[in-house]
Every structure is written in C-alpha cells, then in structure tokens.
Amino acid sequence: MEIKRFKDIVVTSELDDLLLENGLAFGRSYMWQCLAGEITFEYAGSTYTMYANDLLFSPANRLPHVLEQSPDYRCVIFALDGKKVEDILYACLRDEDDWIEKLHFILRHPIIHLSPRQLKLIAAYRGLVPLYSEETGRYRRRVAFLQGQSIIYELLSWVDEVMYPSAAPHALVSSRQNQLYVAFLKLLDESCGTQQVGWYAAQLQISSAYLNQVCRTCIGKSPQIMIQDILCKEGKRLLLSTDLNVKQIAHQMGFATEAAFCKYFRKQTGLTPSQFRNKDK
C-alpha cells in the first residue's frame, strides 16, 4: 500500500514506514488496525497481541516495539496530528460527567476488538481518504473534524459498554489528592477554563497553593497551565465547529472584550481567531 500523506494525516500499511520517517515520534496520534494474522509487541510498558479486527488507539509519542508477527499479518495505520486529536477528544468528552475516568480507561486498555458495524464504518472512512484534498474543498477541515468525532464517539461507545456493563456506579477514588484532582477537572470542564485559580480552589475548599501541589503531583502541570490549555481548546472548538463570530465567542468564553480574547488567543497559538478559523480554507 502506498503511503498517503497529507498535512494532518498519514495512512500506511507498514508500521516501519512511520517509525523510520519519524511519523509517530513527532506529535502524531495513531489508530493501528490489524486486518489479518497476529502481531505481538511491547507498548507503554506492557506486552500485547493484536489479532484480525483489533484496533489500537494511541496518543502521540507512544511507540510500539514489535516482538513477533505471523507471516499473514496485514494492517492499516492512520496517523493524525496529535494536537488535532486532542481537540477532537476534548470536543467529544467535555459533556461527559466521567470524562477523566474514560480517558484513563482508554490509556490503560488501548486495544479494541471491532464489531462488524465498526469494521464497516472504518472501511468507509478509508474509502474517503483518496478524496481528501489539501488544496480544495471549502468544508474540508470541518468534514475531517466531524469524521474524527465519529470515530472517537465509536471508541467512547465501546468504553461505555466495557466500563458499565450493568450500569454499575462509578468506583470511588481512594486518594484524597486524586479526589481533588478529579473534582478540579470537572470544575474546569464545566467552566471551560473561564475562572481564575483562586476561584477553583475556593470551590474545592482548599488553598490555591494546595491546588497547585495537587495538580503538579497528579499530572506535572500547574493549575494555571491547565486552565490556559482548556480555555485555548474551547476557543479552537468554537471557532472550528460553530458559526459564532469572534465577538460572540469572546463573550461566551467570559472575555470582557473581543480585543482581549484576540490578544489571548494570539499569544497562545500565534494566530488571531480569524486566521485560525480560515487558515485551511
């Protein structure tokens, strides 16, 4: 299979093609589907075996080390820009009450056995790849974003079935710091990052200094960086997936003026909101 390479996606049938060209090592997330045979590999400190109709969904910079594969092994790999995958995941998960638990579950259980319906869906997306164009198509970026959302929603549907087979209540988090971290993430998600660190600390009934300690222990980031990350992602989501104008988006995100939002967004991305919205048109 010839490697198909576009700005945001690479499609290939050989894992080595991407490894040798540093396709996965430089910020690409990927979906790796086993079409036939089997392959055993080390991944994120564990050993896995994939069989026909299995799919591995991986964040950027997690590379597999192949140990053994059968003579009839065949695969197809979709490697996507890691930042765009983060934006799609955020758009899909932001309305889920248990989104952090689901994200952690996906990272701990990276392999999915695809159902016949899911196989047909992915085959249909593969059929669309030859139509993908960097130069033409007014709605190309929007269509690509919605396709990514559809695949992620399929993944989340599978997670729901596995995590809650009988609608069991969520497991309680044992660690006090983990409890606070999960509570902070939910507050952050509900507010879309529009509040200051002190506000979140007050809601959790802890000091700002202790919230900083919790976040750095759990994820290695300060709460201020996490707020900026999610606020920027929300701005990108609204620019890409809605028809709101920049002034409306600024108001919805809690900025006092359109100019304040534009200044913030440009500092975070290097582009004005209008440049970001129109850059691939």
Short mmCIF file of C-alpha atoms in Angstrom, two decimals, residues 3 5 18 38 46 53 86 101 128 149 174 190 212 227 254 267:
data_model
loop_
_atom_site.label_atom_id
_atom_site.label_comp_id
_atom_site.label_asym_id
_atom_site.label_seq_id
_atom_site.Cartn_x
_atom_site.Cartn_y
_atom_site.Cartn_z
CA ILE A 3 1.78 5.86 1.89
CA ARG A 5 0.47 11.77 3.26
CA LEU A 18 6.07 5.73 10.01
CA GLU A 38 -1.47 -11.50 14.50
CA SER A 46 3.14 -3.93 28.69
CA ASN A 53 -10.17 -6.85 13.52
CA GLU A 86 -6.62 16.35 21.48
CA GLU A 101 -12.25 8.17 34.07
CA LEU A 128 -12.90 8.60 1.83
CA GLN A 149 -15.51 12.95 16.15
CA SER A 174 -9.40 6.33 47.24
CA GLU A 190 -17.91 22.78 33.40
CA ASN A 212 -1.06 23.77 42.72
CA ILE A 227 -6.71 26.49 32.71
CA GLY A 254 -16.00 35.20 29.53
CA LYS A 267 -0.46 34.70 22.48
#
